[in-house]
XYZ file of C-alpha atoms in Angstrom:
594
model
C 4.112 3.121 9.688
C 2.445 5.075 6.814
C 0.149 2.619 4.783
C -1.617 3.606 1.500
C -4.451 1.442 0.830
C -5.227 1.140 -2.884
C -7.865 -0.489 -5.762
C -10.438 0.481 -8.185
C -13.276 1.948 -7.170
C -16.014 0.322 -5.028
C -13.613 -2.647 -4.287
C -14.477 -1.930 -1.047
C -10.938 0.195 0.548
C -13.485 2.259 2.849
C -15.750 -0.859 4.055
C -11.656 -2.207 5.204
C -10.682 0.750 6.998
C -14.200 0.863 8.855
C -13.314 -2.604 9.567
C -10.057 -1.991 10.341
C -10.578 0.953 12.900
C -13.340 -0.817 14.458
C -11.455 -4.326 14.930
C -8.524 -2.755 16.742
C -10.660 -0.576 18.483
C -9.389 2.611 17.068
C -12.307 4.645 16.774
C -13.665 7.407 19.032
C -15.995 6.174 21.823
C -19.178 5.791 21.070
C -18.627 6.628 17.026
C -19.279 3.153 15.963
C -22.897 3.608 17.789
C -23.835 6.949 16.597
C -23.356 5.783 13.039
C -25.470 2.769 13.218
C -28.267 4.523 14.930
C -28.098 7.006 12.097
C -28.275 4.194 9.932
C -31.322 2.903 11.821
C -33.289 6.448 11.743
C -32.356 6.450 7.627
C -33.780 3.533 7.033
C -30.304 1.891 6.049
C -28.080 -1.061 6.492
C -25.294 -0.356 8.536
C -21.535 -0.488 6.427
C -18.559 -0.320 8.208
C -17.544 2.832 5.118
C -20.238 4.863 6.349
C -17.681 5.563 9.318
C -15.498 7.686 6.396
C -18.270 8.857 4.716
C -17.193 12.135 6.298
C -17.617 14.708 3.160
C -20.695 15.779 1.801
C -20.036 15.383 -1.862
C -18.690 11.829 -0.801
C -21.969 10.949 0.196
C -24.052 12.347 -2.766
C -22.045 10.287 -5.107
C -21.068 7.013 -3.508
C -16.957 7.490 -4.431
C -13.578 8.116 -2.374
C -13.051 11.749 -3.493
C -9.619 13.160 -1.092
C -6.780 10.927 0.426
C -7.523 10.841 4.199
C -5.023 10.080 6.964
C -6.620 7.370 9.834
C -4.938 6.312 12.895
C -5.095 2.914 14.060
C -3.064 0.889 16.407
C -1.935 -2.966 17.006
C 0.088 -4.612 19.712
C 3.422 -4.072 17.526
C 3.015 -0.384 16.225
C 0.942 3.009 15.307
C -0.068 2.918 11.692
C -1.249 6.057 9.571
C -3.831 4.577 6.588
C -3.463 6.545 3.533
C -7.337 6.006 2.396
C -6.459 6.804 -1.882
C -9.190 7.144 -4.136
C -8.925 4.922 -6.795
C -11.385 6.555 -9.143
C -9.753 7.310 -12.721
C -10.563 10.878 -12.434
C -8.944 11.125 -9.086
C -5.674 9.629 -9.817
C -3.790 12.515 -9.076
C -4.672 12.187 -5.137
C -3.902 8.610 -4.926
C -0.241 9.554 -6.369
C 0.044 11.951 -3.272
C -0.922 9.128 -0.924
C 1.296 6.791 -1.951
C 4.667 8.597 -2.688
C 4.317 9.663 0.989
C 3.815 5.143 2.200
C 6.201 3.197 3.157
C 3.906 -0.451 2.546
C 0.794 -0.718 0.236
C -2.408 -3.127 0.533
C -3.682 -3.589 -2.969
C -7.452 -4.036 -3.172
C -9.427 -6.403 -5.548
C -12.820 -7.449 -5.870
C -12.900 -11.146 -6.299
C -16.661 -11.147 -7.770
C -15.018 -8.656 -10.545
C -11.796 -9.391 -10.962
C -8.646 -7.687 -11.820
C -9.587 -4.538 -13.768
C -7.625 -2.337 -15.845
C -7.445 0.359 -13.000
C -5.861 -2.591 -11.030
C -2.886 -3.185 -13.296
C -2.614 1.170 -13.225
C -2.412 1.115 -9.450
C 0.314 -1.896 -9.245
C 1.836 0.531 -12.176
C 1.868 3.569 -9.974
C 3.343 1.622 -6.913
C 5.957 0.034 -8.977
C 6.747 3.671 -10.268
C 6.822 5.544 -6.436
C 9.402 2.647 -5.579
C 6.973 0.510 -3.323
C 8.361 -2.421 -2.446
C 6.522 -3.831 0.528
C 3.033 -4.713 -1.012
C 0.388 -7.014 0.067
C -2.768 -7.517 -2.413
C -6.283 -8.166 -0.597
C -8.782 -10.080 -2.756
C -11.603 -9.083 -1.208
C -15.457 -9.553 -1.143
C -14.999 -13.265 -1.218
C -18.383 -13.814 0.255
C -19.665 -12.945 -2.696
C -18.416 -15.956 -4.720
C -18.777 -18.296 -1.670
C -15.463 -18.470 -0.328
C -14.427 -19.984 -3.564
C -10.890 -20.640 -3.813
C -10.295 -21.075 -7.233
C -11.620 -17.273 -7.687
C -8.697 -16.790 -5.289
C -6.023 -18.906 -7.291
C -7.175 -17.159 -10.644
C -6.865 -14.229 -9.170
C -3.595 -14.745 -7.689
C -1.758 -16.030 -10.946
C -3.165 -13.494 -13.076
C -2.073 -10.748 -11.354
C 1.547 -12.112 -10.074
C 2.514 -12.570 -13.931
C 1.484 -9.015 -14.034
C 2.673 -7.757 -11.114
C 6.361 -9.741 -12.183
C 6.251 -7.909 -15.422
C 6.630 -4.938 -14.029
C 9.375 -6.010 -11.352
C 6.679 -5.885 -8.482
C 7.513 -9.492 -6.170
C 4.449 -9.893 -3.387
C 4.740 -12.484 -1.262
C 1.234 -12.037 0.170
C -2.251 -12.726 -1.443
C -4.911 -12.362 0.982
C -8.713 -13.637 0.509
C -10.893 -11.369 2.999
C -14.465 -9.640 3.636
C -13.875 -6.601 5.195
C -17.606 -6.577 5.422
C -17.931 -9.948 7.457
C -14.508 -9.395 9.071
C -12.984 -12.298 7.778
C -9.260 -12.541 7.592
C -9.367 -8.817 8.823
C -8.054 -9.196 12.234
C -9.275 -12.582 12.702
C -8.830 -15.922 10.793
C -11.699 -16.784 8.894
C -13.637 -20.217 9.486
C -15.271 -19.957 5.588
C -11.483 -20.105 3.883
C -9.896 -22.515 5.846
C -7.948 -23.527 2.021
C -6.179 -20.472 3.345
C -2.968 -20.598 5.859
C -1.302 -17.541 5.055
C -1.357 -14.533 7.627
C -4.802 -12.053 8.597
C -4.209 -8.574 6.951
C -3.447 -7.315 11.008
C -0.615 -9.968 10.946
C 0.581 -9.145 7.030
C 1.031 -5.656 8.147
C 3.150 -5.978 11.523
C 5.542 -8.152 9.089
C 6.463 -5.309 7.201
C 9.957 -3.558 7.764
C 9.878 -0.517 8.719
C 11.891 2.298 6.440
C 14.938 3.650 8.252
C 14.169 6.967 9.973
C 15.146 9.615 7.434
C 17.483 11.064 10.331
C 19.999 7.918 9.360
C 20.295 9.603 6.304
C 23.141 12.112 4.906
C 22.079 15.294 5.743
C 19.744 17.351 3.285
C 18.513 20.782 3.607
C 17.225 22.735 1.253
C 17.190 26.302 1.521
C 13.843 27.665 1.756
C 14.756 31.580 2.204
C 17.738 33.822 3.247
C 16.741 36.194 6.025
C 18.833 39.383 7.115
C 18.444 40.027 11.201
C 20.411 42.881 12.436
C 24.274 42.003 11.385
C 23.176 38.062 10.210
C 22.085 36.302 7.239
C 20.141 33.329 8.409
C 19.680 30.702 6.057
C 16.102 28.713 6.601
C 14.426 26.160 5.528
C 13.784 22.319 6.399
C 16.009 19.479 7.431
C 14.822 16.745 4.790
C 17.346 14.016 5.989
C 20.319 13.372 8.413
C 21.838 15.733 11.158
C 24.375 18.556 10.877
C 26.158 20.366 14.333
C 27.857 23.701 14.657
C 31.366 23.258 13.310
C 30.348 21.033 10.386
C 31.690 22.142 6.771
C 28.792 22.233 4.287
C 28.632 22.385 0.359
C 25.949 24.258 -1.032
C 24.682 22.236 -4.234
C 24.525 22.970 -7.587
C 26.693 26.169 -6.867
C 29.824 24.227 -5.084
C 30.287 26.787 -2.032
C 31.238 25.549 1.183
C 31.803 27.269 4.414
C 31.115 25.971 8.029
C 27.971 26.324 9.800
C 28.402 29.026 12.640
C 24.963 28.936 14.550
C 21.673 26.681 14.589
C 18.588 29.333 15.373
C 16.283 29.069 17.128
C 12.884 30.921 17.700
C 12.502 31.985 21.453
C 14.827 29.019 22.793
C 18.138 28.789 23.342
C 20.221 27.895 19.845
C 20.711 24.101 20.082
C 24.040 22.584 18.816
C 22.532 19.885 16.504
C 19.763 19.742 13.510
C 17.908 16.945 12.127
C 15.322 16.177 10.027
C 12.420 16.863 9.916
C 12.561 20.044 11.768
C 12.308 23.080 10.285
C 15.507 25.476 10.997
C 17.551 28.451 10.369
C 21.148 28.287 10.222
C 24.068 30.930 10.333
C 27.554 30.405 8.347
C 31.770 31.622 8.989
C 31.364 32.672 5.835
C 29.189 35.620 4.026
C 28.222 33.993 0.944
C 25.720 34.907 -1.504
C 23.218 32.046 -1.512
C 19.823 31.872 -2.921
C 16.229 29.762 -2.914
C 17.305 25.866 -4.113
C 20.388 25.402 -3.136
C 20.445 22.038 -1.294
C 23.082 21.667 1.551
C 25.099 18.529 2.474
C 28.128 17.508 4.608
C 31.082 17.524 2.514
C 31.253 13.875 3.095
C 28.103 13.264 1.391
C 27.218 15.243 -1.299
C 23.809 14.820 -3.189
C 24.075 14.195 -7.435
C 24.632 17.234 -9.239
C 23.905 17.391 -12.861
C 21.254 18.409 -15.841
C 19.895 15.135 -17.486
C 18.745 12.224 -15.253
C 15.996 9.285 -15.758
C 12.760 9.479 -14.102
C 9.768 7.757 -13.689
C 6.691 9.986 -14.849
C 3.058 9.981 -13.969
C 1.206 12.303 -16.123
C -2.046 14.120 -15.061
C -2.111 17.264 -17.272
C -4.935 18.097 -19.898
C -2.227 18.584 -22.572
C 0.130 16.050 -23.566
C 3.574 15.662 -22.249
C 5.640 15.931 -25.176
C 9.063 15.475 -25.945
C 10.978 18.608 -26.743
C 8.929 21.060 -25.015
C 9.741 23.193 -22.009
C 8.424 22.276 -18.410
C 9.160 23.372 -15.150
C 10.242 21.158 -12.978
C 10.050 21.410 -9.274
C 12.336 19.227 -6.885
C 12.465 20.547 -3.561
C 12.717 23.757 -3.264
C 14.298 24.164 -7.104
C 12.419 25.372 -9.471
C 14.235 25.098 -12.950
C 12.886 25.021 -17.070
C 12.960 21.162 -18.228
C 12.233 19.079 -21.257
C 11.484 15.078 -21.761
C 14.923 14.400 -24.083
C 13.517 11.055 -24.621
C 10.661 8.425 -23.713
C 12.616 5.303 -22.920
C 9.662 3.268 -22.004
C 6.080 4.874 -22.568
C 2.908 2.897 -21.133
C -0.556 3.168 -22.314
C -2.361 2.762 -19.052
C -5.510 1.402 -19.775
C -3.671 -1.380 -21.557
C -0.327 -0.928 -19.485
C 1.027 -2.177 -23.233
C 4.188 -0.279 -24.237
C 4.014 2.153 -26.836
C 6.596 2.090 -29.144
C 8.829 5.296 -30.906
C 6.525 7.476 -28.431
C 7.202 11.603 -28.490
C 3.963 12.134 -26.185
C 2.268 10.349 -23.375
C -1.747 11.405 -22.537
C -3.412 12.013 -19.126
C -3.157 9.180 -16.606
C -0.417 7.412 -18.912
C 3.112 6.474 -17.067
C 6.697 6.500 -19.023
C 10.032 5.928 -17.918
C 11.571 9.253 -19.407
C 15.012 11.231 -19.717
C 14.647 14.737 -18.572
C 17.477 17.079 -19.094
C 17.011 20.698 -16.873
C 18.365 24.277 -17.700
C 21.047 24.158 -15.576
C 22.146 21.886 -13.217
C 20.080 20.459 -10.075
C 20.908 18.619 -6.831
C 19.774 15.985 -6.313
C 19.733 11.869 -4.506
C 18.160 8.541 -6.174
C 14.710 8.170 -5.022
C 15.770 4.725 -3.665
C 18.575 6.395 -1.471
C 16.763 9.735 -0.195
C 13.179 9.597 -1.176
C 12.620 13.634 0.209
C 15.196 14.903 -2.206
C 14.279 11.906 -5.021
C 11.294 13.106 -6.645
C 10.254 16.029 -7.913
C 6.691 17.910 -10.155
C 6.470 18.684 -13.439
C 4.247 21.582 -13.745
C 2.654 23.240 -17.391
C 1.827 26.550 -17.312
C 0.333 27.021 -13.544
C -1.197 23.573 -13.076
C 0.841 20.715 -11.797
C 0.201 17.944 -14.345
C 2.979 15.322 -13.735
C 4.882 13.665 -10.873
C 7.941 10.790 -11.047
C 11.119 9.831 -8.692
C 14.431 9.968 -10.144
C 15.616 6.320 -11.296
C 19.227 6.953 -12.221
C 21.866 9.730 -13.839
C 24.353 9.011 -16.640
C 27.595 10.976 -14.872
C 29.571 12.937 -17.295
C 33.456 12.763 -16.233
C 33.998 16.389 -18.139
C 31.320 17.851 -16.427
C 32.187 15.775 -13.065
C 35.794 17.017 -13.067
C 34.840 20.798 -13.545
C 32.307 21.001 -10.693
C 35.126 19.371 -8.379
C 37.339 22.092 -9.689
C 34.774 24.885 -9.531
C 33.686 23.659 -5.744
C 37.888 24.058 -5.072
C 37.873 26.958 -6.812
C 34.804 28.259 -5.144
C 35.734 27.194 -1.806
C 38.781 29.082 -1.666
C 38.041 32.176 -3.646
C 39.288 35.328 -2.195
C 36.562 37.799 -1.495
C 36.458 41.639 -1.630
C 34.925 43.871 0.300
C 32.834 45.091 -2.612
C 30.032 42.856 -2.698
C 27.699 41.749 -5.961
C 25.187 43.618 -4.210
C 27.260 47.332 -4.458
C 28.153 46.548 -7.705
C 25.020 45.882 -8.969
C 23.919 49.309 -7.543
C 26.388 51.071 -8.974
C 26.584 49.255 -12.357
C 22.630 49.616 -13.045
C 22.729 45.847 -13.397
C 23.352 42.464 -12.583
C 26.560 40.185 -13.972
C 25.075 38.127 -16.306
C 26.565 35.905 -19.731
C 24.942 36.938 -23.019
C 25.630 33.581 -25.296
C 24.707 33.556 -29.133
C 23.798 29.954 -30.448
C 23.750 28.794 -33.778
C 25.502 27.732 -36.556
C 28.471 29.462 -38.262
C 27.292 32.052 -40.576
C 24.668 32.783 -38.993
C 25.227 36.722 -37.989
C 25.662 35.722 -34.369
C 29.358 37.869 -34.294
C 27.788 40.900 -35.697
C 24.611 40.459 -33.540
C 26.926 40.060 -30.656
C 29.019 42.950 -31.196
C 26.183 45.408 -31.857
C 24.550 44.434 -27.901
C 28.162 45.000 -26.618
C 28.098 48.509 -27.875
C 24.174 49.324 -27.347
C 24.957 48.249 -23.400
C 28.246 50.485 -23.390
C 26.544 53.513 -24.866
C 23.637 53.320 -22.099
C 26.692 53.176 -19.327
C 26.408 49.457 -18.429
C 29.796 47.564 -17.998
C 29.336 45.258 -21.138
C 32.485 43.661 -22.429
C 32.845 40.928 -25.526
C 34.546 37.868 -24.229
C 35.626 36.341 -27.970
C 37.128 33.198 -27.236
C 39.980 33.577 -29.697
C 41.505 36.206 -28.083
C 41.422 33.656 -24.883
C 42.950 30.983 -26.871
C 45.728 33.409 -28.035
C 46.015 34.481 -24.688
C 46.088 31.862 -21.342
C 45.682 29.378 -24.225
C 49.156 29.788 -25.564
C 50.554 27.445 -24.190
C 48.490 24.759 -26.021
C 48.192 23.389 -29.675
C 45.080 23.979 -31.318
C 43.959 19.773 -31.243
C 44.474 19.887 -27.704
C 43.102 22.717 -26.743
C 39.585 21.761 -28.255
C 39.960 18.570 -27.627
C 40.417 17.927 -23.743
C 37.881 20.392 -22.921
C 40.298 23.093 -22.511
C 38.538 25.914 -24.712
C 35.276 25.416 -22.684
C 37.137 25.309 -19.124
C 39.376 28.382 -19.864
C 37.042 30.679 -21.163
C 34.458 29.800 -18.363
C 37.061 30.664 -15.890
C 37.959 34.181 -17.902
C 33.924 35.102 -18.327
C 34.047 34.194 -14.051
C 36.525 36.737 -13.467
C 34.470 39.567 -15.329
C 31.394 38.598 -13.886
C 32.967 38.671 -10.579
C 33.795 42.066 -11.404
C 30.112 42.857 -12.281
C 30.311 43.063 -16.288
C 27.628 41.721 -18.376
C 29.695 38.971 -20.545
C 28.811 38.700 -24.045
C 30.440 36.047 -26.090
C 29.288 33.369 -29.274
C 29.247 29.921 -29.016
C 32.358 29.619 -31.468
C 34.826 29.449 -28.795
C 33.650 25.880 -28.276
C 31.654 24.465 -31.217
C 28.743 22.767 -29.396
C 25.105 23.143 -28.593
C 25.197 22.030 -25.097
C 26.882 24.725 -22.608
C 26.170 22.938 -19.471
C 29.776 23.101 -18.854
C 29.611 26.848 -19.227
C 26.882 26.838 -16.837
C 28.603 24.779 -13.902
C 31.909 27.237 -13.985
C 29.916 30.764 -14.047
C 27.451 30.026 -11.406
C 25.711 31.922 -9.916
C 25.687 34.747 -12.334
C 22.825 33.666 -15.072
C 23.358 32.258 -18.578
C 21.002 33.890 -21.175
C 21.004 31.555 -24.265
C 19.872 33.559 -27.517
C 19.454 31.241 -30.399
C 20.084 32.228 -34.103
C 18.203 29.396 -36.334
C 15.557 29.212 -38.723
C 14.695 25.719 -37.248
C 11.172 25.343 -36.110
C 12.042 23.578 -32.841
C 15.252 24.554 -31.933
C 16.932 21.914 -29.740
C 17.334 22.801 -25.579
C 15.495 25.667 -23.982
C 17.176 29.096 -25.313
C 16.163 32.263 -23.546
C 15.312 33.809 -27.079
C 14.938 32.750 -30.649
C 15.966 34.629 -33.536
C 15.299 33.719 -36.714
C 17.569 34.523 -39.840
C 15.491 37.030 -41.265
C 15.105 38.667 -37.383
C 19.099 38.834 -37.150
C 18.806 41.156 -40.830
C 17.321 43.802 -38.724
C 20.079 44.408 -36.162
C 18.789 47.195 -34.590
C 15.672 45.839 -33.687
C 17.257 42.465 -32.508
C 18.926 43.821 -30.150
C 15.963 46.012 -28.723
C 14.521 43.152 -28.095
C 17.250 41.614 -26.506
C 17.629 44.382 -23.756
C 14.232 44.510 -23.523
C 14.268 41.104 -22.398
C 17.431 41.567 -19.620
C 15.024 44.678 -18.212
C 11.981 42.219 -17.907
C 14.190 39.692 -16.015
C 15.629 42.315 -13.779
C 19.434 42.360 -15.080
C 19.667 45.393 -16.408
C 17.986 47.235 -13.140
C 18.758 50.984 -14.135
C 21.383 52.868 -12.390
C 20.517 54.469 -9.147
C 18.088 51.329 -8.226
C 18.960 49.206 -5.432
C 18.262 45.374 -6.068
C-alpha cells in the first residue's frame, strides 16, 4: 500500500518514519547502530530522523527537501511511505507524493497546534481525492500527555476537515520520538482506546488493482519495423487480448488488435497494466501521439470543457482567459480556465469571491475548456487517465484531477456518428502520406472568425487564390453553396436549427480533406464562436482558427488574430497567414517528404 505521510514542517514526519522503520524492523542491519554511533562521535543526541537525513543540503538546513519512497513491512502487508515535505516552498513535491497514495497520515504538532499549512495539506488531500486519512497529533510528550490538547485539537480540525468534505474516523495522540502509540499502546494516554498508528494503517482498504479497470492505453509512439506499424506505449488500466476491437479516443477509429509485441520473447496473447507494450492492428490506420485506446465496451469521456480541481505552483498567476497547455497523459493540447467556480486563498483556505486569478500555492475548483477535444476518465473512476499538468511557458506550474464533465448531446451524437462513420470508412490505396508528398502539403481547415462585416469573405477568398497560384490544392468550402446543395432538402429554420449546417458542412470539408485539399471556409455557415463540433467531424486533419476582431482578448484560443485595421492590408494578411501554415509544417513545399 502506497502511504503519503503529510504536516507542516518540523511536526516531526521524519522522527515517525525513523520510528516507524525501526519498530517493524525494517531497516538494514546494523543501520540503526551506525547512526547512533555517529551520533555519539558528533557529540549529538540520537533522533530516530537522522536515519533519513540522507541528503546533504537536508542536513545543512534542518527541512524535508525531496519526497522519498521507504519500505516497511507488518504482519498484514508491504507498505511504500511517501516521506512529503511539507515546507511552503516545497509544495510542489508533496503534490507528487500524494496524487501517487492510496491512504494519508496527517501530521500535527500538539505543542503548536493546527497551523495554516495544516488546513493547506487537508486542502491538497481533499483535492487529489484522498479518502482514507488518519491525522497523528503528535509530540504529545511535550504537553504531558494532556488530553484536552488532544480533544481541542481534534474538534478544531474535524469542523475543518468536514468543511471541505474530508470524514476521518481516526485521531491519533503519539510520540514518534518515545514510541508511543507507534507500534505499541502507550501507558502515558491511557484516556486513549482507539487503534496504534501500525493498527490504523492495516485497517485501510486497499484500492482495487488498476488491472480491474477498463482498459487504458495511451499511445506513446508509432514505430515502423519492416512491413508493421507498431503502436507503443503503456497499459495504464485493465487488459486487452488479440482479437479485441479497440476505439482510438478523441479521433473515433476502431480496428482490432492483430499482435501484442514483444521484445526478445515470444508475443504473449494478453496485456495489462502496468506494463509497457507495443501493439499491432487489422487495420492500417493513421494514428498519432495521445490518442488513448479502450475496448469498445468501455470507452473513456471525450470532450473539450470539463471541471477540475487545480493546485497552482507557477510564479505567474493562473488567470482566466489565458492559454495553457495542458498535459493529460500522453496529450498535450492549448487550454484556458473558462471559469473559477470555487477559488481558495490558501493561507486562509477562505473562498475568494468573483475570482479571474488564483496566486502560487492557492487551490480552485476551475472549468477548463481545451482546443480540441481530449480523452479522458473521472479521477474517481481511473485515477492514471484522471489528472492531468498545466504547464506555462516551459515550467510546470499547476496540477488538478478531473471532477466532472457537462456532456453536450449535439456534440455526443456527432462523435457516435463520426466513430460509425470512421469505423467503416472505405480506404484508398493512396495514403495521406503520398498525398501530402505530392500536394507540397498537409490537409488542413483554414476557418475565419469574427463577426459579420468584418472582411473575413474577402480575406478568405484572397488565401484561396494565393495557395492556388503557388500550386497547392486550396479550395473555398462556402457553406451556402452546401446548404443549396446536400442541404436542399431542408428549410432554412431547420437546417440551422438542429445542428444540420454544422454537421453537413463538416462532413463536405471531410471529404476534401480526405482528398488532401487545404479547406478554407468562414464561420458564416454556422453563426457561432465555438467550432468544437467542426473539430470532432474533421479529425485528424488540423483546424487553424484565424480571428478577425478588434477585441483585446478575443474569446477561445485562435491560431491568429487579426485586427480590423490588419484585414485593410490584404496582401500582407495573408503573408502572414502562409507564413504561419510553413512554420507549423502544413504547407511542406512540393518535392519534400513529411
Amino acid at each position: 500500500m502506497k502511504l503519503v505521510i503529510v504536516g507542516h514542517v518540523d511536526h516531526g514526519k521524519s522522527t515517525l518514519v525513523g520510528r516507524l522503520l525501526a519498530d517493524t524492523d525494517s531497516l538494514p542491519t546494523g543501520k540503526l547502530d551506525l547512526v547512533k554511533d555517529i551520533c555519539d562521535q558528533q557529540g549529538k543526541t540520537f533522533e530516530f530522523a537522522f536515519l533519513l537525513d540522507a541528503l546533504e543540503e537536508e542536513q545543512e538546513q534542518g527541512i524535508t527537501i525531496d519526497t522519498s519512497q521507504i519500505f516497511f513491512k507488518t504482519e498484514k502487508r508491504w507498505y511504500v511511505i511517501i516521506d512529503a515535505p511539507g515546507h511552503k516552498e516545497f509544495l510542489k513535491n508533496m503534490v507528487t507524493g500524494a496524487a501517487n497514495a492510496e491512504a494519508a497520515l496527517l501530521l500535527i504538532d500538539a505543542h503548536e497546534g493546527v497551523q495554516e499549512q495544516s488546513r493547506r495539506h487537508g486542502y491538497i488531500l481533499r483535492l487529489l481525492g484522498m479518502t482514507q486519512v488518519a491525522v497523528v497529533i503528535n509530540k504529545m510528550d511535550l504537553v504531558g500527555y494532556d488530553p484536552e490538547v488532544y480533544f481541542k485539537i481534534k474538534t478544531e480540525y474535524t469542523q475543518f476537515l468536514e468543511s471541505i468534505g474530508i470524514e476521518v474516523h481516526e485521531f491519533i495522540p503519539i510520540s514518534a520520538k518515545m514510541g508511543e502509540n507507534v507500534a505499541k499502546r502507550s501507558e502515558h494516554m491511557p484516556w486513549y482506546t482507539g487503534p496504534t498508528i501500525l493498527e490504523r494503517l492495516d485497517q485501510f482498504q486497499e484500492k482495487a488493482g488498476s488491472v480491474d479497470n477498463p482498459f487504458r492505453l495511451p499511445i506513446q509512439d508509432v514505430y515502423k519495423f519492416d512491413q508493421r506499424r507498431i503502436i507503443a506505449g503503456r497499459v495504464e488500466s485493465g487488459t486487452a487480448k488479440v482479437g479485441d476491437r479497440v476505439i482510438f479516443s478523441p479521433s473515433n477509429k476502431s480496428t482490432v488488435i492483430k499482435s501484442i509485441e514483444a521484445w526478445s520473447a515470444d508475443a504473449p496473447a494478453t496485456v495489462e497494466a502496468p506494463h509497457s507494450v507495443g501493439i499491432t492492428l487489422a487495420e492500417q490506420l493513421f494514428l498519432e501521439r495521445g490518442e488513448l485506446i479502450s475496448l469498445e465496451k468501455d470507452r473513456p469521456v471525450v470532450t473539450t470543457t470539463f471541471d477540475a480541481n487545480v493546485f497552482w505552483m507557477g510564479k505567474r498567476h493562473l488567470k482566466k482567459g489565458e492559454t495553457y497547455k495542458l498535459k493529460l497523459t500522453t496529450q498535450n493540447v492549448d487550454c484556458e480556465v473558462v471559469e473559477f467556480n470555487k477559488a481558495i486563498d490558501a493561507s486562509t483556505l477562505e473562498t475568494l469571491p468573483d475570482q479571474d486569478f488564483i496566486a502560487k500555492n492557492d487551490v480552485a475548483e476551475v472549468t477548463l475548456r481545451t482546443k480540441r477535444p481530449v480523452a479522458f476518465d473521472l479521477f474517481t473512476d481511473i485515477a492514471e487517465t484522471g489528472r492531468f499538468v498545466l504547464v506555462d511557458e516551459y515550467d510546470v506550474c499547476g496540477g488538478g484531477i478531473i471532477t466532472h464533465f457537462t456532456p453536450l448531446e449535439e456534440v455526443d451524437r456527432l462523435r457516435n456518428e463520426a466513430r460509425h462513420r470512421d469505423s467503416h470508412w472505405v480506404q484508398g490505396t493512396i495514403t495521406p502520406d503520398m498525398r501530402a508528398y505530392r500536394n507540397g502539403h498537409r490537409p488542413a481547415m483554414i476557418l475565419f472568425t469574427g463577426k459579420s462585416g468584418t472582411g473575413k469573405a474577402a480575406l478568405a477568398g484572397k488565401l484561396e487564390e494565393v495557395l492556388f497560384h503557388q500550386n497547392f490544392q486550396s479550395y473555398l468550402l462556402d457553406g451556402r453553396n452546401i446548404q443549396l446543395g446536400v442541404g436542399a432538402d431542408m428549410d432554412a429554420e431547420t437546417y440551422f436549427t438542429d445542428g444540420e449546417a454544422v454537421r453537413r458542412f463538416g462532413e463536405v470539408a471531410k471529404l476534401f480533406l480526405d482528398a488532401g485539399h487545404v479547406v478554407i471556409s468562414t464561420s458564416n455557415v454556422f453563426n457561432q464562436e465555438d467550432h468544437s463540433n467542426i473539430n470532432l467531424l474533421i479529425e485528424p486533419s488540423p483546424l487553424v482558427e484565424i480571428r478577425v476582431t478588434d477585441d483585446r482578448f478575443p474569446k477561445g484560443m485562435p491560431e491568429i488574430v487579426l485586427s480590423l485595421d490588419d484585414v485593410k492590408d490584404t496582401d500582407a494578411a495573408v503573408n502572414r497567414i502562409v507564413d504561419y501554415l510553413k512554420d507549423q509544417k502544413i504547407l511542406t513545399g512540393h518535392n519534400y517528404s513529411i
